[in-house]
Amino acid sequence: GQQLNQSPQSMFIQEGEDVSMNCTSSSIFNTWLWYKQEPGEGPVLLIALYKAGELTSNGRLTAQFGITRKDSFLNISASIPSDVGIYFCAGNTNAGKSTFGDGTTLTVKP
Amino acid sequence: NAGVMQNPRHLVRRRGQEARLRCSPMKGHSHVYWYRQLPEEGLKFMVYLQKENIIDESGMPKERFSAEFPKEGPSILRIQQVVRGDSAAYFCASSRGPALYNEQFFGPGTRLTVL
């Protein structure tokens, strides 16, 4: 089946630092998505990417859909304590279901 | 407009019992997806339903698991004769149309513990 390799697995950073995480796959996806999950809650969509090469921003978050359609990255600039959580990438194919990476756990030290 | 609702939020069952997990999609959403999440892992797709029809159940175990989305009422994920390995968080998501071009909104999940 399709698999997404997400890295890094965890990050410990100081408040104010920038963060970068990425996902790669051996399969092509038609849509890339980035979610944030907090303890005890479901994932919340941060950014959706629909076209290869697309670069999209949402506040301090920026994500890109790789030109090969097999990878994506998410950057968070000037991190703040409330950025703490688990970030997941996900890819969609025409089948409609989402394939998720295993997540990047972000810890921000004040 | 209420979000996706799931109940119960926590469910404890003994081995061999049945677990029934409910999901009420957002208003106007006719596409429902069920995912399972083990600790420190991502969500794993189980089944995709569109009102009364199962579109894709490729991620759902062939035995003991079933899902439905009736014309009226919530979507139900049913696990018969639960085993300890079924302990996980089960998330439901809904969308207005197929997930490829329509945002999936996730519920808060049901945490199943099998004793």
JSON list of C-alpha atoms in Angstrom, two decimals:
[
{"chain": "A", "resi": 1, "resn": "GLY", "atom": "CA", "xyz": [0.00, 0.00, 0.00]},
{"chain": "A", "resi": 2, "resn": "GLN", "atom": "CA", "xyz": [0.95, 3.67, -0.15]},
{"chain": "A", "resi": 3, "resn": "GLN", "atom": "CA", "xyz": [3.21, 4.96, 2.60]},
{"chain": "A", "resi": 4, "resn": "LEU", "atom": "CA", "xyz": [4.35, 8.40, 3.65]},
{"chain": "A", "resi": 5, "resn": "ASN", "atom": "CA", "xyz": [7.71, 8.91, 5.35]},
{"chain": "A", "resi": 6, "resn": "GLN", "atom": "CA", "xyz": [7.51, 11.93, 7.61]},
{"chain": "A", "resi": 7, "resn": "SER", "atom": "CA", "xyz": [10.55, 13.51, 9.27]},
{"chain": "A", "resi": 8, "resn": "PRO", "atom": "CA", "xyz": [11.74, 14.41, 11.72]},
{"chain": "A", "resi": 9, "resn": "GLN", "atom": "CA", "xyz": [9.86, 12.26, 14.20]},
{"chain": "A", "resi": 10, "resn": "SER", "atom": "CA", "xyz": [10.20, 14.93, 16.90]},
{"chain": "A", "resi": 11, "resn": "MET", "atom": "CA", "xyz": [11.62, 18.42, 17.34]},
{"chain": "A", "resi": 12, "resn": "PHE", "atom": "CA", "xyz": [12.56, 20.41, 20.41]},
{"chain": "A", "resi": 13, "resn": "ILE", "atom": "CA", "xyz": [13.02, 24.10, 19.66]},
{"chain": "A", "resi": 14, "resn": "GLN", "atom": "CA", "xyz": [13.21, 27.46, 21.37]},
{"chain": "A", "resi": 15, "resn": "GLU", "atom": "CA", "xyz": [10.38, 29.94, 21.03]},
{"chain": "A", "resi": 16, "resn": "GLY", "atom": "CA", "xyz": [11.06, 32.21, 18.06]},
{"chain": "A", "resi": 17, "resn": "GLU", "atom": "CA", "xyz": [12.91, 29.61, 16.00]},
{"chain": "A", "resi": 18, "resn": "ASP", "atom": "CA", "xyz": [11.75, 28.44, 12.59]},
{"chain": "A", "resi": 19, "resn": "VAL", "atom": "CA", "xyz": [10.64, 24.84, 12.03]},
{"chain": "A", "resi": 20, "resn": "SER", "atom": "CA", "xyz": [10.77, 22.68, 8.94]},
{"chain": "A", "resi": 21, "resn": "MET", "atom": "CA", "xyz": [9.33, 19.21, 8.45]},
{"chain": "A", "resi": 22, "resn": "ASN", "atom": "CA", "xyz": [8.73, 17.11, 5.35]},
{"chain": "A", "resi": 23, "resn": "CYS", "atom": "CA", "xyz": [7.05, 14.09, 3.89]},
{"chain": "A", "resi": 24, "resn": "THR", "atom": "CA", "xyz": [8.17, 11.84, 1.05]},
{"chain": "A", "resi": 25, "resn": "SER", "atom": "CA", "xyz": [6.56, 8.95, -0.72]},
{"chain": "A", "resi": 26, "resn": "SER", "atom": "CA", "xyz": [7.32, 6.49, -3.46]},
{"chain": "A", "resi": 27, "resn": "SER", "atom": "CA", "xyz": [3.77, 7.06, -4.74]},
{"chain": "A", "resi": 28, "resn": "ILE", "atom": "CA", "xyz": [2.24, 10.05, -6.48]},
{"chain": "A", "resi": 29, "resn": "PHE", "atom": "CA", "xyz": [-0.48, 11.98, -4.68]},
{"chain": "A", "resi": 30, "resn": "ASN", "atom": "CA", "xyz": [-2.95, 14.42, -6.20]},
{"chain": "A", "resi": 31, "resn": "THR", "atom": "CA", "xyz": [-3.45, 16.43, -3.02]},
{"chain": "A", "resi": 32, "resn": "TRP", "atom": "CA", "xyz": [-1.14, 17.06, -0.07]},
{"chain": "A", "resi": 33, "resn": "LEU", "atom": "CA", "xyz": [-2.49, 18.14, 3.30]},
{"chain": "A", "resi": 34, "resn": "TRP", "atom": "CA", "xyz": [-0.96, 19.22, 6.58]},
{"chain": "A", "resi": 35, "resn": "TYR", "atom": "CA", "xyz": [-2.81, 18.72, 9.87]},
{"chain": "A", "resi": 36, "resn": "LYS", "atom": "CA", "xyz": [-2.15, 19.54, 13.51]},
{"chain": "A", "resi": 37, "resn": "GLN", "atom": "CA", "xyz": [-3.40, 17.29, 16.29]},
{"chain": "A", "resi": 38, "resn": "GLU", "atom": "CA", "xyz": [-3.52, 18.22, 19.97]},
{"chain": "A", "resi": 39, "resn": "PRO", "atom": "CA", "xyz": [-3.93, 15.70, 22.80]},
{"chain": "A", "resi": 40, "resn": "GLY", "atom": "CA", "xyz": [-7.37, 14.16, 22.99]},
{"chain": "A", "resi": 41, "resn": "GLU", "atom": "CA", "xyz": [-8.57, 15.82, 19.80]},
{"chain": "A", "resi": 42, "resn": "GLY", "atom": "CA", "xyz": [-8.93, 15.01, 16.13]},
{"chain": "A", "resi": 43, "resn": "PRO", "atom": "CA", "xyz": [-6.63, 16.46, 13.47]},
{"chain": "A", "resi": 44, "resn": "VAL", "atom": "CA", "xyz": [-7.32, 20.00, 12.26]},
{"chain": "A", "resi": 45, "resn": "LEU", "atom": "CA", "xyz": [-6.45, 20.96, 8.69]},
{"chain": "A", "resi": 46, "resn": "LEU", "atom": "CA", "xyz": [-3.75, 23.65, 8.42]},
{"chain": "A", "resi": 47, "resn": "ILE", "atom": "CA", "xyz": [-2.98, 23.80, 4.70]},
{"chain": "A", "resi": 48, "resn": "ALA", "atom": "CA", "xyz": [-4.24, 21.97, 1.61]},
{"chain": "A", "resi": 49, "resn": "LEU", "atom": "CA", "xyz": [-2.21, 21.80, -1.61]},
{"chain": "A", "resi": 50, "resn": "TYR", "atom": "CA", "xyz": [-3.84, 20.84, -4.89]},
{"chain": "A", "resi": 51, "resn": "LYS", "atom": "CA", "xyz": [-1.25, 21.47, -7.62]},
{"chain": "A", "resi": 52, "resn": "ALA", "atom": "CA", "xyz": [2.30, 20.24, -8.11]},
{"chain": "A", "resi": 53, "resn": "GLY", "atom": "CA", "xyz": [4.74, 23.05, -7.33]},
{"chain": "A", "resi": 54, "resn": "GLU", "atom": "CA", "xyz": [2.12, 25.00, -5.38]},
{"chain": "A", "resi": 55, "resn": "LEU", "atom": "CA", "xyz": [3.41, 27.09, -2.48]},
{"chain": "A", "resi": 56, "resn": "THR", "atom": "CA", "xyz": [0.76, 28.15, 0.02]},
{"chain": "A", "resi": 57, "resn": "SER", "atom": "CA", "xyz": [0.90, 30.19, 3.21]},
{"chain": "A", "resi": 58, "resn": "ASN", "atom": "CA", "xyz": [-1.45, 30.39, 6.18]},
{"chain": "A", "resi": 59, "resn": "GLY", "atom": "CA", "xyz": [-0.13, 32.98, 8.62]},
{"chain": "A", "resi": 60, "resn": "ARG", "atom": "CA", "xyz": [3.23, 31.78, 9.89]},
{"chain": "A", "resi": 61, "resn": "LEU", "atom": "CA", "xyz": [2.83, 28.45, 8.08]},
{"chain": "A", "resi": 62, "resn": "THR", "atom": "CA", "xyz": [4.07, 27.77, 4.57]},
{"chain": "A", "resi": 63, "resn": "ALA", "atom": "CA", "xyz": [3.75, 24.50, 2.70]},
{"chain": "A", "resi": 64, "resn": "GLN", "atom": "CA", "xyz": [4.78, 23.33, -0.75]},
{"chain": "A", "resi": 65, "resn": "PHE", "atom": "CA", "xyz": [3.55, 20.53, -3.01]},
{"chain": "A", "resi": 66, "resn": "GLY", "atom": "CA", "xyz": [6.63, 18.94, -4.55]},
{"chain": "A", "resi": 67, "resn": "ILE", "atom": "CA", "xyz": [6.99, 19.14, -8.32]},
{"chain": "A", "resi": 68, "resn": "THR", "atom": "CA", "xyz": [7.25, 15.33, -8.59]},
{"chain": "A", "resi": 69, "resn": "ARG", "atom": "CA", "xyz": [4.02, 15.02, -6.52]},
{"chain": "A", "resi": 70, "resn": "LYS", "atom": "CA", "xyz": [5.86, 12.65, -4.22]},
{"chain": "A", "resi": 71, "resn": "ASP", "atom": "CA", "xyz": [6.82, 15.06, -1.45]},
{"chain": "A", "resi": 72, "resn": "SER", "atom": "CA", "xyz": [5.79, 18.11, 0.55]},
{"chain": "A", "resi": 73, "resn": "PHE", "atom": "CA", "xyz": [7.24, 20.29, 3.25]},
{"chain": "A", "resi": 74, "resn": "LEU", "atom": "CA", "xyz": [5.80, 22.48, 6.00]},
{"chain": "A", "resi": 75, "resn": "ASN", "atom": "CA", "xyz": [7.61, 25.45, 7.51]},
{"chain": "A", "resi": 76, "resn": "ILE", "atom": "CA", "xyz": [6.58, 27.30, 10.65]},
{"chain": "A", "resi": 77, "resn": "SER", "atom": "CA", "xyz": [8.24, 30.65, 11.19]},
{"chain": "A", "resi": 78, "resn": "ALA", "atom": "CA", "xyz": [8.86, 32.35, 14.54]},
{"chain": "A", "resi": 79, "resn": "SER", "atom": "CA", "xyz": [7.43, 29.51, 16.62]},
{"chain": "A", "resi": 80, "resn": "ILE", "atom": "CA", "xyz": [5.34, 30.23, 19.71]},
{"chain": "A", "resi": 81, "resn": "PRO", "atom": "CA", "xyz": [4.37, 27.95, 22.62]},
{"chain": "A", "resi": 82, "resn": "SER", "atom": "CA", "xyz": [0.90, 27.26, 21.21]},
{"chain": "A", "resi": 83, "resn": "ASP", "atom": "CA", "xyz": [2.51, 25.64, 18.14]},
{"chain": "A", "resi": 84, "resn": "VAL", "atom": "CA", "xyz": [3.10, 22.58, 20.34]},
{"chain": "A", "resi": 85, "resn": "GLY", "atom": "CA", "xyz": [1.39, 19.48, 18.99]},
{"chain": "A", "resi": 86, "resn": "ILE", "atom": "CA", "xyz": [1.73, 16.68, 16.48]},
{"chain": "A", "resi": 87, "resn": "TYR", "atom": "CA", "xyz": [1.86, 17.65, 12.83]},
{"chain": "A", "resi": 88, "resn": "PHE", "atom": "CA", "xyz": [0.75, 15.16, 10.21]},
{"chain": "A", "resi": 89, "resn": "CYS", "atom": "CA", "xyz": [1.13, 15.18, 6.47]},
{"chain": "A", "resi": 90, "resn": "ALA", "atom": "CA", "xyz": [-1.45, 13.35, 4.40]},
{"chain": "A", "resi": 91, "resn": "GLY", "atom": "CA", "xyz": [-1.83, 12.59, 0.72]},
{"chain": "A", "resi": 92, "resn": "ASN", "atom": "CA", "xyz": [-4.99, 11.98, -1.28]},
{"chain": "A", "resi": 93, "resn": "THR", "atom": "CA", "xyz": [-5.42, 10.09, -4.51]},
{"chain": "A", "resi": 94, "resn": "ASN", "atom": "CA", "xyz": [-8.42, 9.90, -6.79]},
{"chain": "A", "resi": 95, "resn": "ALA", "atom": "CA", "xyz": [-9.77, 7.18, -4.53]},
{"chain": "A", "resi": 96, "resn": "GLY", "atom": "CA", "xyz": [-10.73, 9.84, -2.01]},
{"chain": "A", "resi": 97, "resn": "LYS", "atom": "CA", "xyz": [-9.13, 8.39, 1.12]},
{"chain": "A", "resi": 98, "resn": "SER", "atom": "CA", "xyz": [-6.19, 10.03, 2.90]},
{"chain": "A", "resi": 99, "resn": "THR", "atom": "CA", "xyz": [-2.87, 8.33, 3.65]},
{"chain": "A", "resi": 100, "resn": "PHE", "atom": "CA", "xyz": [-1.20, 9.80, 6.74]},
{"chain": "A", "resi": 101, "resn": "GLY", "atom": "CA", "xyz": [2.42, 10.05, 7.81]},
{"chain": "A", "resi": 102, "resn": "ASP", "atom": "CA", "xyz": [3.36, 9.04, 11.36]},
{"chain": "A", "resi": 103, "resn": "GLY", "atom": "CA", "xyz": [3.63, 12.63, 12.55]},
{"chain": "A", "resi": 104, "resn": "THR", "atom": "CA", "xyz": [6.20, 15.12, 13.82]},
{"chain": "A", "resi": 105, "resn": "THR", "atom": "CA", "xyz": [5.90, 15.96, 17.52]},
{"chain": "A", "resi": 106, "resn": "LEU", "atom": "CA", "xyz": [6.83, 19.59, 18.10]},
{"chain": "A", "resi": 107, "resn": "THR", "atom": "CA", "xyz": [7.88, 20.90, 21.50]},
{"chain": "A", "resi": 108, "resn": "VAL", "atom": "CA", "xyz": [8.50, 24.64, 21.91]},
{"chain": "A", "resi": 109, "resn": "LYS", "atom": "CA", "xyz": [10.46, 25.83, 24.92]},
{"chain": "A", "resi": 110, "resn": "PRO", "atom": "CA", "xyz": [9.57, 29.37, 26.07]},
{"chain": "B", "resi": 1, "resn": "ASN", "atom": "CA", "xyz": [-22.94, 24.78, 12.48]},
{"chain": "B", "resi": 2, "resn": "ALA", "atom": "CA", "xyz": [-21.86, 21.94, 14.73]},
{"chain": "B", "resi": 3, "resn": "GLY", "atom": "CA", "xyz": [-18.73, 20.03, 13.82]},
{"chain": "B", "resi": 4, "resn": "VAL", "atom": "CA", "xyz": [-18.37, 16.30, 13.42]},
{"chain": "B", "resi": 5, "resn": "MET", "atom": "CA", "xyz": [-19.66, 14.58, 16.53]},
{"chain": "B", "resi": 6, "resn": "GLN", "atom": "CA", "xyz": [-18.53, 11.23, 17.81]},
{"chain": "B", "resi": 7, "resn": "ASN", "atom": "CA", "xyz": [-19.81, 9.24, 20.74]},
{"chain": "B", "resi": 8, "resn": "PRO", "atom": "CA", "xyz": [-18.94, 7.87, 23.05]},
{"chain": "B", "resi": 9, "resn": "ARG", "atom": "CA", "xyz": [-15.64, 9.69, 23.59]},
{"chain": "B", "resi": 10, "resn": "HIS", "atom": "CA", "xyz": [-14.33, 6.81, 25.67]},
{"chain": "B", "resi": 11, "resn": "LEU", "atom": "CA", "xyz": [-15.46, 3.19, 25.52]},
{"chain": "B", "resi": 12, "resn": "VAL", "atom": "CA", "xyz": [-14.27, 0.29, 27.63]},
{"chain": "B", "resi": 13, "resn": "ARG", "atom": "CA", "xyz": [-15.06, -3.26, 26.61]},
{"chain": "B", "resi": 14, "resn": "ARG", "atom": "CA", "xyz": [-13.99, -6.69, 27.75]},
{"chain": "B", "resi": 15, "resn": "ARG", "atom": "CA", "xyz": [-12.59, -9.18, 25.27]},
{"chain": "B", "resi": 16, "resn": "GLY", "atom": "CA", "xyz": [-15.37, -10.79, 23.28]},
{"chain": "B", "resi": 17, "resn": "GLN", "atom": "CA", "xyz": [-17.87, -7.95, 23.65]},
{"chain": "B", "resi": 18, "resn": "GLU", "atom": "CA", "xyz": [-19.13, -5.71, 20.87]},
{"chain": "B", "resi": 19, "resn": "ALA", "atom": "CA", "xyz": [-18.16, -2.07, 20.38]},
{"chain": "B", "resi": 20, "resn": "ARG", "atom": "CA", "xyz": [-20.39, 0.38, 18.51]},
{"chain": "B", "resi": 21, "resn": "LEU", "atom": "CA", "xyz": [-18.93, 3.74, 17.62]},
{"chain": "B", "resi": 22, "resn": "ARG", "atom": "CA", "xyz": [-21.12, 6.52, 16.29]},
{"chain": "B", "resi": 23, "resn": "CYS", "atom": "CA", "xyz": [-20.34, 9.45, 14.03]},
{"chain": "B", "resi": 24, "resn": "SER", "atom": "CA", "xyz": [-22.63, 12.31, 13.09]},
{"chain": "B", "resi": 25, "resn": "PRO", "atom": "CA", "xyz": [-21.18, 14.21, 10.13]},
{"chain": "B", "resi": 26, "resn": "MET", "atom": "CA", "xyz": [-21.35, 17.95, 9.70]},
{"chain": "B", "resi": 27, "resn": "LYS", "atom": "CA", "xyz": [-24.60, 19.29, 8.30]},
{"chain": "B", "resi": 28, "resn": "GLY", "atom": "CA", "xyz": [-24.65, 18.97, 4.55]},
{"chain": "B", "resi": 29, "resn": "HIS", "atom": "CA", "xyz": [-21.86, 16.38, 4.43]},
{"chain": "B", "resi": 30, "resn": "SER", "atom": "CA", "xyz": [-22.69, 13.06, 2.83]},
{"chain": "B", "resi": 31, "resn": "HIS", "atom": "CA", "xyz": [-19.19, 11.54, 2.76]},
{"chain": "B", "resi": 32, "resn": "VAL", "atom": "CA", "xyz": [-17.85, 9.83, 5.90]},
{"chain": "B", "resi": 33, "resn": "TYR", "atom": "CA", "xyz": [-14.45, 8.27, 6.57]},
{"chain": "B", "resi": 34, "resn": "TRP", "atom": "CA", "xyz": [-13.26, 6.17, 9.50]},
{"chain": "B", "resi": 35, "resn": "TYR", "atom": "CA", "xyz": [-9.62, 6.07, 10.62]},
{"chain": "B", "resi": 36, "resn": "ARG", "atom": "CA", "xyz": [-7.81, 4.22, 13.40]},
{"chain": "B", "resi": 37, "resn": "GLN", "atom": "CA", "xyz": [-4.88, 5.68, 15.33]},
{"chain": "B", "resi": 38, "resn": "LEU", "atom": "CA", "xyz": [-2.50, 3.75, 17.55]},
{"chain": "B", "resi": 39, "resn": "PRO", "atom": "CA", "xyz": [-0.31, 5.64, 20.08]},
{"chain": "B", "resi": 40, "resn": "GLU", "atom": "CA", "xyz": [2.51, 7.62, 18.42]},
{"chain": "B", "resi": 41, "resn": "GLU", "atom": "CA", "xyz": [1.33, 6.67, 14.95]},
{"chain": "B", "resi": 42, "resn": "GLY", "atom": "CA", "xyz": [-0.56, 8.42, 12.18]},
{"chain": "B", "resi": 43, "resn": "LEU", "atom": "CA", "xyz": [-4.15, 7.76, 11.26]},
{"chain": "B", "resi": 44, "resn": "LYS", "atom": "CA", "xyz": [-4.76, 4.64, 9.22]},
{"chain": "B", "resi": 45, "resn": "PHE", "atom": "CA", "xyz": [-7.67, 4.65, 6.75]},
{"chain": "B", "resi": 46, "resn": "MET", "atom": "CA", "xyz": [-10.35, 2.05, 7.38]},
{"chain": "B", "resi": 47, "resn": "VAL", "atom": "CA", "xyz": [-13.47, 2.76, 5.35]},
{"chain": "B", "resi": 48, "resn": "TYR", "atom": "CA", "xyz": [-15.12, 5.45, 3.20]},
{"chain": "B", "resi": 49, "resn": "LEU", "atom": "CA", "xyz": [-18.90, 5.66, 2.97]},
{"chain": "B", "resi": 50, "resn": "GLN", "atom": "CA", "xyz": [-21.32, 7.85, 1.09]},
{"chain": "B", "resi": 51, "resn": "LYS", "atom": "CA", "xyz": [-24.91, 7.72, 2.30]},
{"chain": "B", "resi": 52, "resn": "GLU", "atom": "CA", "xyz": [-25.97, 4.06, 2.42]},
{"chain": "B", "resi": 53, "resn": "ASN", "atom": "CA", "xyz": [-23.03, 2.99, 0.23]},
{"chain": "B", "resi": 54, "resn": "ILE", "atom": "CA", "xyz": [-19.59, 1.69, 1.08]},
{"chain": "B", "resi": 55, "resn": "ILE", "atom": "CA", "xyz": [-17.20, 3.27, -1.42]},
{"chain": "B", "resi": 56, "resn": "ASP", "atom": "CA", "xyz": [-13.89, 1.86, -0.18]},
{"chain": "B", "resi": 57, "resn": "GLU", "atom": "CA", "xyz": [-13.34, -0.56, 2.70]},
{"chain": "B", "resi": 58, "resn": "SER", "atom": "CA", "xyz": [-9.82, -1.57, 1.78]},
{"chain": "B", "resi": 59, "resn": "GLY", "atom": "CA", "xyz": [-8.43, -0.57, 5.19]},
{"chain": "B", "resi": 60, "resn": "MET", "atom": "CA", "xyz": [-10.96, -2.43, 7.28]},
{"chain": "B", "resi": 61, "resn": "PRO", "atom": "CA", "xyz": [-10.24, -5.94, 8.57]},
{"chain": "B", "resi": 62, "resn": "LYS", "atom": "CA", "xyz": [-12.39, -8.50, 6.79]},
{"chain": "B", "resi": 63, "resn": "GLU", "atom": "CA", "xyz": [-13.60, -10.11, 10.00]},
{"chain": "B", "resi": 64, "resn": "ARG", "atom": "CA", "xyz": [-15.35, -8.61, 13.02]},
{"chain": "B", "resi": 65, "resn": "PHE", "atom": "CA", "xyz": [-15.43, -5.06, 11.60]},
{"chain": "B", "resi": 66, "resn": "SER", "atom": "CA", "xyz": [-18.34, -3.48, 9.76]},
{"chain": "B", "resi": 67, "resn": "ALA", "atom": "CA", "xyz": [-19.50, 0.03, 8.96]},
{"chain": "B", "resi": 68, "resn": "GLU", "atom": "CA", "xyz": [-22.71, 1.60, 7.82]},
{"chain": "B", "resi": 69, "resn": "PHE", "atom": "CA", "xyz": [-24.06, 5.04, 7.03]},
{"chain": "B", "resi": 70, "resn": "PRO", "atom": "CA", "xyz": [-27.86, 4.77, 6.87]},
{"chain": "B", "resi": 71, "resn": "LYS", "atom": "CA", "xyz": [-30.12, 7.23, 5.12]},
{"chain": "B", "resi": 72, "resn": "GLU", "atom": "CA", "xyz": [-31.20, 8.57, 8.50]},
{"chain": "B", "resi": 73, "resn": "GLY", "atom": "CA", "xyz": [-28.95, 8.72, 11.54]},
{"chain": "B", "resi": 74, "resn": "PRO", "atom": "CA", "xyz": [-25.25, 8.55, 12.27]},
{"chain": "B", "resi": 75, "resn": "SER", "atom": "CA", "xyz": [-22.59, 6.38, 10.71]},
{"chain": "B", "resi": 76, "resn": "ILE", "atom": "CA", "xyz": [-21.78, 3.35, 12.84]},
{"chain": "B", "resi": 77, "resn": "LEU", "atom": "CA", "xyz": [-18.48, 1.48, 13.10]},
{"chain": "B", "resi": 78, "resn": "ARG", "atom": "CA", "xyz": [-19.12, -1.88, 14.68]},
{"chain": "B", "resi": 79, "resn": "ILE", "atom": "CA", "xyz": [-16.47, -4.17, 16.09]},
{"chain": "B", "resi": 80, "resn": "GLN", "atom": "CA", "xyz": [-17.63, -7.62, 17.13]},
{"chain": "B", "resi": 81, "resn": "GLN", "atom": "CA", "xyz": [-15.83, -9.88, 19.60]},
{"chain": "B", "resi": 82, "resn": "VAL", "atom": "CA", "xyz": [-13.24, -7.24, 20.45]},
{"chain": "B", "resi": 83, "resn": "VAL", "atom": "CA", "xyz": [-9.65, -8.23, 21.22]},
{"chain": "B", "resi": 84, "resn": "ARG", "atom": "CA", "xyz": [-6.92, -6.28, 23.03]},
{"chain": "B", "resi": 85, "resn": "GLY", "atom": "CA", "xyz": [-5.36, -5.30, 19.71]},
{"chain": "B", "resi": 86, "resn": "ASP", "atom": "CA", "xyz": [-8.50, -3.32, 18.86]},
{"chain": "B", "resi": 87, "resn": "SER", "atom": "CA", "xyz": [-7.62, -0.78, 21.57]},
{"chain": "B", "resi": 88, "resn": "ALA", "atom": "CA", "xyz": [-7.02, 2.50, 19.72]},
{"chain": "B", "resi": 89, "resn": "ALA", "atom": "CA", "xyz": [-8.49, 5.89, 18.96]},
{"chain": "B", "resi": 90, "resn": "TYR", "atom": "CA", "xyz": [-11.05, 5.77, 16.17]},
{"chain": "B", "resi": 91, "resn": "PHE", "atom": "CA", "xyz": [-11.64, 8.98, 14.25]},
{"chain": "B", "resi": 92, "resn": "CYS", "atom": "CA", "xyz": [-14.44, 9.84, 11.91]},
{"chain": "B", "resi": 93, "resn": "ALA", "atom": "CA", "xyz": [-14.22, 12.57, 9.28]},
{"chain": "B", "resi": 94, "resn": "SER", "atom": "CA", "xyz": [-16.81, 14.01, 6.95]},
{"chain": "B", "resi": 95, "resn": "SER", "atom": "CA", "xyz": [-16.73, 16.06, 3.77]},
{"chain": "B", "resi": 96, "resn": "ARG", "atom": "CA", "xyz": [-19.21, 17.69, 1.42]},
{"chain": "B", "resi": 97, "resn": "GLY", "atom": "CA", "xyz": [-17.84, 15.78, -1.55]},
{"chain": "B", "resi": 98, "resn": "PRO", "atom": "CA", "xyz": [-15.02, 13.32, -2.29]},
{"chain": "B", "resi": 99, "resn": "ALA", "atom": "CA", "xyz": [-11.94, 14.05, -0.17]},
{"chain": "B", "resi": 100, "resn": "LEU", "atom": "CA", "xyz": [-9.72, 14.76, -3.15]},
{"chain": "B", "resi": 101, "resn": "TYR", "atom": "CA", "xyz": [-11.07, 18.31, -3.51]},
{"chain": "B", "resi": 102, "resn": "ASN", "atom": "CA", "xyz": [-13.13, 18.75, -0.38]},
{"chain": "B", "resi": 103, "resn": "GLU", "atom": "CA", "xyz": [-11.79, 19.32, 3.10]},
{"chain": "B", "resi": 104, "resn": "GLN", "atom": "CA", "xyz": [-12.30, 16.50, 5.58]},
{"chain": "B", "resi": 105, "resn": "PHE", "atom": "CA", "xyz": [-13.36, 17.68, 9.01]},
{"chain": "B", "resi": 106, "resn": "PHE", "atom": "CA", "xyz": [-12.44, 15.34, 11.85]},
{"chain": "B", "resi": 107, "resn": "GLY", "atom": "CA", "xyz": [-14.38, 14.52, 14.97]},
{"chain": "B", "resi": 108, "resn": "PRO", "atom": "CA", "xyz": [-12.77, 14.32, 18.43]},
{"chain": "B", "resi": 109, "resn": "GLY", "atom": "CA", "xyz": [-12.46, 10.54, 18.26]},
{"chain": "B", "resi": 110, "resn": "THR", "atom": "CA", "xyz": [-13.57, 7.58, 20.35]},
{"chain": "B", "resi": 111, "resn": "ARG", "atom": "CA", "xyz": [-10.93, 5.97, 22.51]},
{"chain": "B", "resi": 112, "resn": "LEU", "atom": "CA", "xyz": [-11.59, 2.27, 22.77]},
{"chain": "B", "resi": 113, "resn": "THR", "atom": "CA", "xyz": [-9.95, 0.27, 25.54]},
{"chain": "B", "resi": 114, "resn": "VAL", "atom": "CA", "xyz": [-10.30, -3.50, 25.54]},
{"chain": "B", "resi": 115, "resn": "LEU", "atom": "CA", "xyz": [-9.61, -5.15, 28.87]}
]
